[in-house]
Every structure is written in C-alpha cells, then in structure tokens.
XYZ file of C-alpha atoms in Angstrom:
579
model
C 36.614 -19.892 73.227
C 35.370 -17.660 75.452
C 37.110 -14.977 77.843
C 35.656 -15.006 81.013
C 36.603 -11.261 82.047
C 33.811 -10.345 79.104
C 31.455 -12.423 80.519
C 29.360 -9.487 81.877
C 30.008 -7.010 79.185
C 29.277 -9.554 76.219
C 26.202 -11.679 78.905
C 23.161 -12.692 76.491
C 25.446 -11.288 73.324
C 24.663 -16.008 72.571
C 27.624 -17.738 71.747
C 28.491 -19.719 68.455
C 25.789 -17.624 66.832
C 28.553 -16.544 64.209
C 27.653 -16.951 60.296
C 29.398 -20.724 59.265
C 30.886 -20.419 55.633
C 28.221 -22.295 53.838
C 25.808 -21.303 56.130
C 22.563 -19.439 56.391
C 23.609 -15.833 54.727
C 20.911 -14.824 53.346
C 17.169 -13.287 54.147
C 13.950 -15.097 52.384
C 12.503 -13.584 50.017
C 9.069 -13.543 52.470
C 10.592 -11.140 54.409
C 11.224 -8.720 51.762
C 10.391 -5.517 53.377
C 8.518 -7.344 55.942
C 9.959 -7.701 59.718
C 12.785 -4.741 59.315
C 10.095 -2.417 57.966
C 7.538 -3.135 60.762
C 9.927 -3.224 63.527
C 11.269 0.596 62.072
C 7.650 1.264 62.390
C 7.371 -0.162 65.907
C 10.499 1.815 67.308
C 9.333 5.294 65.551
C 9.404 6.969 68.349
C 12.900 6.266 69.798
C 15.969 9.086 68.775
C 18.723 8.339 67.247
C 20.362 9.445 70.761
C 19.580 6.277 72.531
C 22.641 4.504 70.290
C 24.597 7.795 70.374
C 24.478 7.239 74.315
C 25.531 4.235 74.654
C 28.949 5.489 73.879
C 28.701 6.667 77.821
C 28.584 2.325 78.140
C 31.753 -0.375 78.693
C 32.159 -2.657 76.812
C 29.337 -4.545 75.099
C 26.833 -2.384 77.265
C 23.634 -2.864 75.538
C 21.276 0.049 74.347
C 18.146 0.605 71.654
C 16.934 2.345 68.713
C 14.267 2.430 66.262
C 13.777 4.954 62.955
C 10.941 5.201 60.807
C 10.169 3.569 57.321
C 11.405 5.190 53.989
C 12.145 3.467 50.366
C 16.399 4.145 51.616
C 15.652 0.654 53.154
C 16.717 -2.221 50.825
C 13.702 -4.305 49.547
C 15.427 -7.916 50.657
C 18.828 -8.206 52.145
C 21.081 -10.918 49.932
C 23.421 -10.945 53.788
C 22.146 -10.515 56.939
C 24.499 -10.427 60.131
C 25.243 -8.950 64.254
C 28.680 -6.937 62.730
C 29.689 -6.335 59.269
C 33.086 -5.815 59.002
C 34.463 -3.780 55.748
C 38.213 -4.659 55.404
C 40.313 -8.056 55.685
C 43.355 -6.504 57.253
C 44.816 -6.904 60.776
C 42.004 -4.590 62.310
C 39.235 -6.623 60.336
C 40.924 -9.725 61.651
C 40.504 -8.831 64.859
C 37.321 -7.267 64.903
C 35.693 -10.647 63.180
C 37.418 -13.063 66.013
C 36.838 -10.628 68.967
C 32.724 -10.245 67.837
C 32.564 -13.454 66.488
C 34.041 -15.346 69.591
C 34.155 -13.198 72.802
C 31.075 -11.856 72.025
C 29.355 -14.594 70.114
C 28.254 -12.597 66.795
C 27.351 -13.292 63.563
C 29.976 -11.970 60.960
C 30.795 -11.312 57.938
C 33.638 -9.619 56.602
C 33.864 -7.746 53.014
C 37.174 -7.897 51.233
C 38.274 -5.793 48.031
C 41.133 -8.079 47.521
C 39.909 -10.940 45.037
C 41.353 -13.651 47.516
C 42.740 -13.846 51.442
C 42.980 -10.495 52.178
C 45.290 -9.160 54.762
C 46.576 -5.572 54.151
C 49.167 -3.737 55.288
C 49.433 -5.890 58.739
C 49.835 -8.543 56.300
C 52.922 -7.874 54.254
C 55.248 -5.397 57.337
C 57.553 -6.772 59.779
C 55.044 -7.983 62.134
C 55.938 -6.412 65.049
C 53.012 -5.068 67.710
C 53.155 -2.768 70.769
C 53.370 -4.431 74.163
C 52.296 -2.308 77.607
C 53.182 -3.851 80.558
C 50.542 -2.934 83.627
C 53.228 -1.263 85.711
C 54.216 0.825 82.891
C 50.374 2.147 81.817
C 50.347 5.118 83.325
C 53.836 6.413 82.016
C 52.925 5.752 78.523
C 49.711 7.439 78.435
C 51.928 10.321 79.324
C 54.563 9.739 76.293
C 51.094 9.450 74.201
C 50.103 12.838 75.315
C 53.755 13.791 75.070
C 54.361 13.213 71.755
C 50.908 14.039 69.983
C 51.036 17.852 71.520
C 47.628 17.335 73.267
C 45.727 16.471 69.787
C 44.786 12.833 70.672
C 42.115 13.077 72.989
C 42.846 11.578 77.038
C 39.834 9.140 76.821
C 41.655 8.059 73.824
C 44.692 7.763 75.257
C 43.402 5.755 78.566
C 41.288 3.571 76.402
C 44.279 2.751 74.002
C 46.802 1.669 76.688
C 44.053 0.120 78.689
C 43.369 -2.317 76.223
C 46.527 -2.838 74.788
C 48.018 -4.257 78.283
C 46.065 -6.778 76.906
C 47.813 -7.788 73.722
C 49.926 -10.713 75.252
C 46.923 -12.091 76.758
C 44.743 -12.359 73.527
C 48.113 -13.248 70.850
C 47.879 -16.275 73.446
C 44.558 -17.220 73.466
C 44.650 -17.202 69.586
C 47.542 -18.999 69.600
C 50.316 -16.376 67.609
C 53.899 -16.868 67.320
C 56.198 -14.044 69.310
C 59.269 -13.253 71.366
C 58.739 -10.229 73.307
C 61.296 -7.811 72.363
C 62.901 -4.773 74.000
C 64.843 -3.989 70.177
C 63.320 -2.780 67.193
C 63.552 -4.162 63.497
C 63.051 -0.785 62.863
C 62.786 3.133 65.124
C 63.335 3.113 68.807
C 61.397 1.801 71.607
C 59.092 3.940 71.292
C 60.163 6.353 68.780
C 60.515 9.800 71.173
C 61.853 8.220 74.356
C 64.228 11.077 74.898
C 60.701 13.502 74.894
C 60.460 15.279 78.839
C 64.078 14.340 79.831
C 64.434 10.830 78.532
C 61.264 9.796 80.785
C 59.979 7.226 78.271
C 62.874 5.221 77.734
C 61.949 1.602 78.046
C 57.787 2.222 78.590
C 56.715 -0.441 76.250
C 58.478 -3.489 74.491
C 57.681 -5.023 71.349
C 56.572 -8.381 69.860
C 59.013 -10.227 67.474
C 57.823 -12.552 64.545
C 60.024 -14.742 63.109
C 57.643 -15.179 60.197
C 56.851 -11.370 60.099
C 53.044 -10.407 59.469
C 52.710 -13.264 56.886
C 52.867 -15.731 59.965
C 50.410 -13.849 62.194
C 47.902 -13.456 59.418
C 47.902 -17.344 58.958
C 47.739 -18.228 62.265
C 44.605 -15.498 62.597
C 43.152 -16.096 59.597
C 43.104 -20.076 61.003
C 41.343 -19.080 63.718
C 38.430 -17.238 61.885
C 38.062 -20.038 59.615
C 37.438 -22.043 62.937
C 35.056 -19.869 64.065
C 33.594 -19.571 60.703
C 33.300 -16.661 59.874
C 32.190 -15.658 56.401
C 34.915 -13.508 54.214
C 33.217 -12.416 50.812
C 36.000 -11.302 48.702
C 36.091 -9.355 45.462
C 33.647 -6.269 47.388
C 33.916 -3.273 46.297
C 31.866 0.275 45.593
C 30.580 -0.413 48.608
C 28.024 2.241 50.202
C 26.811 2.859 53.760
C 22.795 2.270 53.872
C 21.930 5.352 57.026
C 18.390 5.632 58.056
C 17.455 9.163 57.275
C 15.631 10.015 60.700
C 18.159 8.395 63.161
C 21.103 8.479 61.037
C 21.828 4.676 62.135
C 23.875 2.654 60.043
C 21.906 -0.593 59.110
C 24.327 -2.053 56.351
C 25.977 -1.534 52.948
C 25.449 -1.963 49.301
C 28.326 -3.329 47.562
C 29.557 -5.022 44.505
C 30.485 -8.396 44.388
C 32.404 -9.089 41.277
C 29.503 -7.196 38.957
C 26.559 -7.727 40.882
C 25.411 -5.478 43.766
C 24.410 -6.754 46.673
C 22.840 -5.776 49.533
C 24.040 -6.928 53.419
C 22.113 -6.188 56.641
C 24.192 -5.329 59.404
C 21.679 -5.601 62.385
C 24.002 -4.098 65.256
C 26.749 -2.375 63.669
C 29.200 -1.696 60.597
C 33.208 -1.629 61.793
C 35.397 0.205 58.860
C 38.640 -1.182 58.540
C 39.417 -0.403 55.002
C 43.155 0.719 56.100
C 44.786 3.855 53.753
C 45.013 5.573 50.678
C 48.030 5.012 49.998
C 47.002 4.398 45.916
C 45.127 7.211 45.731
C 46.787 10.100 44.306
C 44.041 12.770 44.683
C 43.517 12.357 48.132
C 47.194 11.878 49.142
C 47.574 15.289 46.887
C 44.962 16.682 48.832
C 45.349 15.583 52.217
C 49.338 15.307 53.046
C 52.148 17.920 54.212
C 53.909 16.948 50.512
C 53.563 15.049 47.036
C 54.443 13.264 45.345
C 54.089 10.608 48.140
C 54.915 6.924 47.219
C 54.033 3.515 49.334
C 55.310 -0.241 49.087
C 52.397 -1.177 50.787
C 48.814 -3.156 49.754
C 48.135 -2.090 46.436
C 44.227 -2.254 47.317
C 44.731 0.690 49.662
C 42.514 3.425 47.854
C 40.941 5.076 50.351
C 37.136 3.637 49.151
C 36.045 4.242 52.802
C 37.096 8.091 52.846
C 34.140 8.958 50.495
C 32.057 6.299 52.292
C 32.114 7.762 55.632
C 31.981 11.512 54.313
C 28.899 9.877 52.339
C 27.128 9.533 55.979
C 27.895 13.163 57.786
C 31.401 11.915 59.113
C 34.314 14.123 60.632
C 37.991 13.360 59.510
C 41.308 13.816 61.875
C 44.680 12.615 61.044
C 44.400 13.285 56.920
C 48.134 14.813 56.614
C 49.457 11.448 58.850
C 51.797 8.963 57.758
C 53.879 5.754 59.354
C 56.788 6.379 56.158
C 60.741 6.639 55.457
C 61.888 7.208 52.306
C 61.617 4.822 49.386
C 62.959 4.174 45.908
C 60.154 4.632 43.206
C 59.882 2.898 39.913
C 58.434 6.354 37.900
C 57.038 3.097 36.329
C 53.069 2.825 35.460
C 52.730 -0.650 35.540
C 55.083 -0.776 38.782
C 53.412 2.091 40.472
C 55.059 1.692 43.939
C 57.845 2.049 45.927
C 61.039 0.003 46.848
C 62.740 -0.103 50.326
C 66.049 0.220 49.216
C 69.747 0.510 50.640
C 73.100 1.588 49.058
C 75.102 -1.912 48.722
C 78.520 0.186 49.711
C 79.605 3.730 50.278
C 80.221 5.237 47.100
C 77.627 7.364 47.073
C 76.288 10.609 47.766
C 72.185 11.767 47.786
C 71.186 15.894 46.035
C 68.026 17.267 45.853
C 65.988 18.291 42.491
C 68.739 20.917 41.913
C 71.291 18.756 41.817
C 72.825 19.551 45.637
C 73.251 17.495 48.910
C 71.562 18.717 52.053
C 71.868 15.966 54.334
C 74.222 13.084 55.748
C 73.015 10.507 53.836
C 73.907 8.191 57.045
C 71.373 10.039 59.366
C 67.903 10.377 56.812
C 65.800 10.135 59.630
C 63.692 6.785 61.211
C 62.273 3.973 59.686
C 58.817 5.216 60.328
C 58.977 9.128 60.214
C 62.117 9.698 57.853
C 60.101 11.162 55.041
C 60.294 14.561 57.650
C 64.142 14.743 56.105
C 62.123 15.233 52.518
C 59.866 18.386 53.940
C 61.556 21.040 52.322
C 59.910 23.386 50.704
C 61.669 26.162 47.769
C 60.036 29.455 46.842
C 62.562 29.933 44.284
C 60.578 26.346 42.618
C 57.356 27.057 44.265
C 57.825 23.099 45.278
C 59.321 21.022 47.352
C 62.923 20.801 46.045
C 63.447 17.336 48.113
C 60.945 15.390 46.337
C 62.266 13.434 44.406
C 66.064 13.263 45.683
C 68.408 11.270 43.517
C 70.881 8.510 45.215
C 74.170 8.921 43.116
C 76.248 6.253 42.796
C 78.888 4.558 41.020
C 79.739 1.029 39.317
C 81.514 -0.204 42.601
C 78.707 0.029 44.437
C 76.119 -1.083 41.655
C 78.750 -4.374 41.660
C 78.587 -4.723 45.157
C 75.338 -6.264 45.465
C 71.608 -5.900 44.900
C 70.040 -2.448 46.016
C 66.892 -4.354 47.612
C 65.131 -7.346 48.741
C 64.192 -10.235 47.345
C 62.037 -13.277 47.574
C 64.226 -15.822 50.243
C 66.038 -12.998 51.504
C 65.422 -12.854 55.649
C 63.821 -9.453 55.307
C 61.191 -10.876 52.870
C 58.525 -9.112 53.665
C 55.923 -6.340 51.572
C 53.904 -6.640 48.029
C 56.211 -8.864 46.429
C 56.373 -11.925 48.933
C 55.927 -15.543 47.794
C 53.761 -15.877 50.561
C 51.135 -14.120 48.537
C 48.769 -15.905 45.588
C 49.864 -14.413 42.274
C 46.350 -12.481 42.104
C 47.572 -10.459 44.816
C 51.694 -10.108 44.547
C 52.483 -7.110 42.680
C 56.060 -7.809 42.248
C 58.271 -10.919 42.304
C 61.313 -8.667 44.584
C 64.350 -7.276 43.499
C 67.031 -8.810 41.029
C 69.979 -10.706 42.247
C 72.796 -8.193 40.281
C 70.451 -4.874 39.443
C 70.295 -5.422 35.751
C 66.922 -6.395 35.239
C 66.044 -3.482 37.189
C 68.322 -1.369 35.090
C 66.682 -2.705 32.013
C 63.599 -1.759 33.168
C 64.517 1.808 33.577
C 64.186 1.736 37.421
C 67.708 2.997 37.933
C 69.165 5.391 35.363
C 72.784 4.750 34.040
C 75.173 7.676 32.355
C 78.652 6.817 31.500
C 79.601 10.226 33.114
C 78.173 12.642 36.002
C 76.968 14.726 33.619
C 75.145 12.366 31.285
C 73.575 10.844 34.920
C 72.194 14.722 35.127
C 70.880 15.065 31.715
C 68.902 12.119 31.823
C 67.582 12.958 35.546
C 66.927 16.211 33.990
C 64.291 14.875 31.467
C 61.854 13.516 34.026
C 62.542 16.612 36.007
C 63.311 19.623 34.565
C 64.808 21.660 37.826
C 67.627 19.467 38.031
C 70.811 21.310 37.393
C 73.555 19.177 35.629
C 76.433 21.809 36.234
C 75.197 22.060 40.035
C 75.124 18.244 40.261
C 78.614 17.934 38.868
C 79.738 20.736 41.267
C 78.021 18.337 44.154
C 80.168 15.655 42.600
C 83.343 17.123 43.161
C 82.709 18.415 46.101
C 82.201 15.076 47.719
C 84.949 13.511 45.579
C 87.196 16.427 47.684
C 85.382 15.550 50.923
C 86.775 11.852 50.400
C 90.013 12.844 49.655
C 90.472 14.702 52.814
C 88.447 12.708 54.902
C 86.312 14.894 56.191
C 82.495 16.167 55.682
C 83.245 19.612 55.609
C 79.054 20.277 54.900
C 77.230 17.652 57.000
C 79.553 15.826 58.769
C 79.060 12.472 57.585
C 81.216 9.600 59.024
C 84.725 9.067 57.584
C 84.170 5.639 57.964
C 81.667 5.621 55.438
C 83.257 8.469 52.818
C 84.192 6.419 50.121
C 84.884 8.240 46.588
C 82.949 7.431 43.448
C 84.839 5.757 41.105
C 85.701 6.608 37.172
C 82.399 5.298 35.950
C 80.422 4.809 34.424
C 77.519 6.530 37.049
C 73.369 5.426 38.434
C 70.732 7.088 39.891
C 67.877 6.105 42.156
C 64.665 8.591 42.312
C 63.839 8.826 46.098
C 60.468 10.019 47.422
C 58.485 10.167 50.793
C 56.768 6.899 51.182
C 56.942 3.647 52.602
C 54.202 2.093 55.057
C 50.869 3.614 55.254
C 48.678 6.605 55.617
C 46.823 7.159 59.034
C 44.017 9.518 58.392
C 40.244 8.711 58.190
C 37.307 9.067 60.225
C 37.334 11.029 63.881
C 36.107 8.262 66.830
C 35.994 8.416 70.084
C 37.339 5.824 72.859
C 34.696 2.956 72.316
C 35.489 3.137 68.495
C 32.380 4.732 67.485
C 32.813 6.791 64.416
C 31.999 11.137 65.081
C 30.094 13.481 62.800
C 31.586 16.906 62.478
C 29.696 18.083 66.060
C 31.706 15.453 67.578
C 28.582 13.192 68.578
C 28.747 9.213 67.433
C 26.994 8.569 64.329
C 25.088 5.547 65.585
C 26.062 2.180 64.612
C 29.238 3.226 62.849
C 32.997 2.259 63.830
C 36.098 2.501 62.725
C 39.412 0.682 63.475
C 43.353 0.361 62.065
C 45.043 2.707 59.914
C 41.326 3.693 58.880
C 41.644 7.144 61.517
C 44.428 6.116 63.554
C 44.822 7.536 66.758
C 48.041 8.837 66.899
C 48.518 12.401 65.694
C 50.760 15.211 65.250
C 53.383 12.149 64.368
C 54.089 8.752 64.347
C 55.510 8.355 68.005
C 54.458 4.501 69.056
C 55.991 1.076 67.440
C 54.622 -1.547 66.828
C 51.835 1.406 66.896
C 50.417 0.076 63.356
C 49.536 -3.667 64.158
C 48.605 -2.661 67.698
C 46.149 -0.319 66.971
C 44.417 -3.162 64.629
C 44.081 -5.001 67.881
C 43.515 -2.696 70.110
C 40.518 -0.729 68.389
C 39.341 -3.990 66.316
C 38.975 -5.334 69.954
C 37.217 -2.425 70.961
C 34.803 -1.545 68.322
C 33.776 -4.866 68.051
C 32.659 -5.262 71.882
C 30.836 -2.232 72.294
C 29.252 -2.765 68.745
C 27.751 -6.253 70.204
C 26.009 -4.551 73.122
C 23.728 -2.880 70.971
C 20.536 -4.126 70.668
C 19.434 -4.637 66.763
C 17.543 -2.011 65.082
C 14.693 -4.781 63.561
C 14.469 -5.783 67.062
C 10.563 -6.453 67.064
C-alpha cells in the first residue's frame, strides 16, 4: 500500500524492497570489508554536514555523505538493511510500516523482549490524540501554552501537522476506534482551562474497545504482511559512528549470547521507550524517588547510555506521564499496582503519619504524582513518598483493591493477552488475601499496630501522630464535615473497630519521557544542537512535550506521529556505501 500524497517525498525510495522474514538478511562473506570500505574511500571528501543539512529537507528529501576508512567499521555485517529500527513498541511499529511501506525500505527491527514486543503502547488504554484541521492552529498554541515556551515552535508545527493525520493512517492500516470527545482517563487535553479556557475541546481522542492489546495486533498484522524482520531477544546493543563524519552506520548487539553486527545503510530510528526499571537513572534524572511504574518491565533505559555513547544531547530527563500507584516493596514483584479504595473508609498520611490532602482530589490520571512533590527539611526527604492508604476491614470486604485478568479495565503487565515469557503478573486477587499473604498490604489488629509495622520499612513514620490522624478523621465523620481539606461528606465514612490495612503509595504509573534532544524531522541533536547524522529518535524515547504532561492520548500519538516522521525523512537519505 502506498500513499499517494508521499509519492514525491518517498519518489525512487523502490517499493516492496522491505527485508521478507526468511529472506536475504545477511552480507556474504566476499564482501567482508569490501564495497562499504571502498565506497567510504570514494566519498572521503564529503562532510558530515551534507546529512546534517538535509534536516533543512521535507519529508524523504534525499541528501549524501561519505567518511573515510578506519578498523571502527565492522569486518562483515551478519544484517544489512535501508532503516534499523531499535525498539518493538508503538513508535517502532510505526516507524517499520511507515519506512517499510510508504517509503518502500528494507527493515528490520531489534527487540529486547524475548518474543512480540510491544511496550508501553502495548499494555495502556489505547487511546491516541486526534487534531482536527480546523482546530491546528489553536492547539499548537495550547502546546506552547502549556510547555512554558520549552518545546521548540518547529516542534510544535511539525507535531500537529502530522498528527491531523492520525485518522487517515489508523485507516489505511486498518485499526479499530471510535473517536471520542471523553477520556478513560485526564481531560481533553489535560490544561484546557490554560489562557481563559481557550483550549477546551481542541482535540478529541481515539477509543479502543480492545485497549492497546487490539491495536498492537492489528499493527503488528500488518508488518508481518509487509514482512518485515523483528529479531527479538537484542540487547547490549551499541551505536557503530564513523569517527570523521560522526554518521551512524548501524549497531552491534547481542542476540541471545552472540553479538552480532547489523548495517543500517540510511539510518538508525531509537525507539527504546523509558527507564522506567532503572533505578539509577530515575534517581538521577527525576524531580523525586523513589519513583515506581506498572509499565513494560523491559523499560531500562539501554538507549540513554547508547545515545550519550555517540555525542548526544538529552531534554525532558525529569518528565513523566504518572499518577500515583500502589507498590509491592516486593523484589520479585518490583512494580507498581493501579489501585482504588473499594469503599470510603479510609483516609491517606504521609511518612509521618499525617493527612495533607483530600484523598478524593489526588490529582490526574497522568500528572497526579505532582500531589506527592513535597519536600521536608525537617527529613531532608520527601515526606510524601511513600504515603500510606489506611483503611479498615469494611472496606478490605468490600471488594478487590485492583484489577484483574477479565475485568473490563484489563489492561498493563499482567494481561492474558501477553505470552507467559513476557506477563509479569497474573492481576490482582478476587478477595485481597493472596495479596495480603504476600505482604503487599500490611494488616494490624489496631491503628497502632498498622503504625508499628509501617514504621519498620520506614522509620519516620510516627505511630502516635498516625493515631492522632486517626481520630481526627474518625471526628471529621462524626460531624460530617472535613474541617482540614474539605473532602466530600458524601464520601466521609468512619473506619470501623478493626482490625486495620495499609497500602504503600508512591509516584509512578505510565512512563518516563526523557531521552535524546531532536529536532522537527526526528533527527537526533548533539549538545551544539546540530543533527548527528543518520540518527533518530521517536516515542517516549525524548518525548516532545515538556515542562508537563499537557496532551492525551499524547503517549501513543507521539509513537505515530514521530515514528511517521523519522522514518520518512530517514528514507530520503542516500546510503553511505553508495558506490
């Protein structure tokens, strides 16, 4: 298939020239150091500008470049292909169809996962941004509105440009949507009221029955038609950067045990999503920590060190898409839970044992984990993180505190939709207790046992404080009224005689959004701002969105939007072994 709007960006790019699964993948062994080494020779002379300019190009607008011989370059290439694309998720997806099809590439795609794939975009509620044309120009001003000038206006323009467009391509591969003007989760978009309620109603959203799980099979269907090649089990990977030019020409990386090598002849497009399982760099890079995600377990940030590795620039380190999440404080169930209170006997404290919030009004879906920035001199730490979710045996009775597998909201790491190698979870309990058992939710047959045994995972929480809290609330019931934060009487319902749980609640949920700086055709920036030459980036791998999470559906559509991209502009370069 074949759009014909790209015909003159993507002319000569040869269509159906995509790798076929089975097909010819490899280099032979004749050629070992032979036509790439020559051809480097033979384009000496040309700077590694002429690919940094093409960035000035639309599209798939074609340009050059040569660099000299050196031993960096790989003896024999075990791949060879037009685009390698490093990540399986929703912005690998897209990058693979869009270069493989549109623009008539050959692909492969290298996945850490040891089978399918699909990230993030994968296992979330499936919903993407939709800009109508007449309402383009309004939303690039709520983008600008809402990231306080720090996402760049190219950006901006080429982002909404190109997601008017999402309709038009979720048909052509044939998805499954409603368009939407209601949320699962946050407002449409999330700071509508910003400049006098301007942006109310400036973009609408798609609705998946099936949630990402659907889209990712009716995508993945569609590269599998196109056949392109998905190596899974890849990881360690390295960038392979000519010295001279600084063009990217491939990447090492392990298969299983054994490297291998894989010859990228027009570009490399990272898509190797967060780090949300990475505690050093989520330590080092955002506002707070202990920070604690739901999400795709494979999520380690491998493509932080890999782009760093090459002279890359990083923006958007301290960014998250998160609310607030139950965690396990459980090493062989290192993630968190979205959870909700069952009924209303229940009140939340901080580490000290005292509430600051109405539990009712913890902030939005995707930037709630703001309610959790609170930072204590007295602790020298942020006295939010973890909160505790008090409760009583009514509500534990009243039904299970999260989702499960056949629930309508089945959706994240522990899905059935996912192969056993890659489920990390089989979802929540019907009645709590197994969850209990497991230590996942403390138990104390009064408030102040509940404190004691909070107390010995962390030691700032004060048990006469929290059983001050206690009655306080208790008193707040009683009268009806939320003398402190003015939570609903509706929904002040007294704890009962006991005996008494606790939840540990931390910032965490979705995703990070930090990784390399690119510009508006995708192409990944060294720290002078220039494009390092063959190298792009796409998804939740540098997202675009900064100073906070302001667009949904922002997540899936920036997969599309900037897989779409990268991948076009990538397939109007002309190979470096060009002879």
């Amino acid at each position: 298939m074949f759009d014909a709007r790209e015909l003159d960006s993507c002319a000569g790019a040869g269509i159906g020239s995509f790798i076929q699964v089975g097909g010819r993948n490899t280099m032979s062994k004749g050629m070992e150091g032979g036509v790439s080494r020559r051809s480097f020779l033979k384009g000496a002379g040309v700077a590694a500008a002429a690919v940094a300019g093409s960035a000035a190009l639309a599209g798939c607008a074609s340009g050059s470049t040569g660099a000299a011989s050196g031993d960096w370059l790989p003896k024999s290439w075990d791949y060879e292909c037009d685009l390698l694309v490093i990540g399986y998720g929703g912005a690998g997806m897209w990058a693979s169809l869009i270069g493989a099809d549109e623009c008539g590439q050959e692909v492969i795609v290298l996945e850490k996962a040891p089978v399918e794939g699909g990230g993030n975009s994968r296992i979330n509620n499936g919903e993407w941004t939709i800009v109508e044309e007449s309402d383009k120009e309004r939303f690039k001003k709520y983008i600008k509105a809402f990231t306080h000038g720090k996402t760049p206006e190219p950006m901006i323009d080429a982002w909404v440009n190109e997601c008017v467009r999402n309709t038009e391509y979720a048909d052509k591969y044939g998805m499954t949507y409603e368009v939407s003007e209601v949320a699962l989760a946050g407002a449409i978009p999330e700071y509508y009221f910003l400049d006098d309620n301007a942006y109310e109603g400036s973009c609408k959203l798609s609705s998946v029955d099936g949630f990402g799980m659907l889209s990712f099979r009716e995508l993945d269907a569609q590269r599998e038609k196109l056949g392109v090649q998905v190596l899974f089990d890849c990881h360690d990977e390295r960038l392979i950067q000519n010295p001279e030019t600084k063009e990217i020409v491939g990447a090492y990386t392990m298969i299983g045990s054994e490297e291998k090598t894989v010859k990228a002849r027009k570009g490399v497009i990272m898509t190797t999503g967060g780090f949300e399982f990475n505690e050093d760099l989520k330590n080092a890079y955002l506002k707070c920590y202990p920070f604690k995600f739901e999400g795709w377990q494979f999520n380690t940030g491998d493509g932080i060190k890999m782009v760093e590795d090459v002279g890359a620039k990083l923006w958007h380190m301290d960014m998250a898409i998160s609310m607030y999440s139950m965690w396990t404080r459980d090493p062989e169930n290192d993630f968190s839970i979205l959870y909700f209170m069952p009924a209303n006997s229940y009140f939340n404290v901080n580490r000290l044992g005292k509430r600051y919030v109405n539990e009712n009004n913890m902030g939005s879906p995707h930037n709630g984990w703001h309610t959790l920035l609170s930072f204590d001199d007295s602790i020298d730490d942020f006295d939010r993180i973890p909160s505790w979710g008090i409760f009583d045996q009514t509500c534990f009775d009243a039904g299970k505190l999260s989702t499960s597998q056949g629930d309508f909201f089945e959706c994240g790491n522990f899905a059935s939709d996912l192969p056993d190698e890659i489920r990390a979870w089989n979802g929540w309990s019907q009645d709590n207790k197994a969850e209990l058992e497991k230590g996942w939710i403390l138990k104390g047959d009064t408030i102040e046992e509940l404190g004691k045994k909070i107390k010995e995972f962390d030691h700032w929480m004060d048990v006469d404080a929290l059983k001050a809290t206690f009655d306080e609330y208790q008193a707040f019931c009683e009268a009806k009224k939320d003398a402190r934060f003015d939570r609903s009487e509706k929904t002040l319902e007294k704890l009962d005689d006991g005996p008494y749980y606790a939840i540990s609640i931390y910032p965490g949920s979705c995703s990070t959004l930090g990784g390399p700086m690119k510009n508006e055709h995708g192409q990944v920036l060294d720290p002078a701002e220039n494009p390092i030459p063959r190298l792009y980036a796409a998804g939740c791998f540098g997202n675009f969105q900064s100073h906070s999470y302001g667009i949904t559906g922002g997540n899936n559509a920036e997969n599309q939007v900037w897989g779409r991209i990268s991948a076009r502009h990538a397939a109007g370069l002309e190979p470096w072994d060009a002879k």
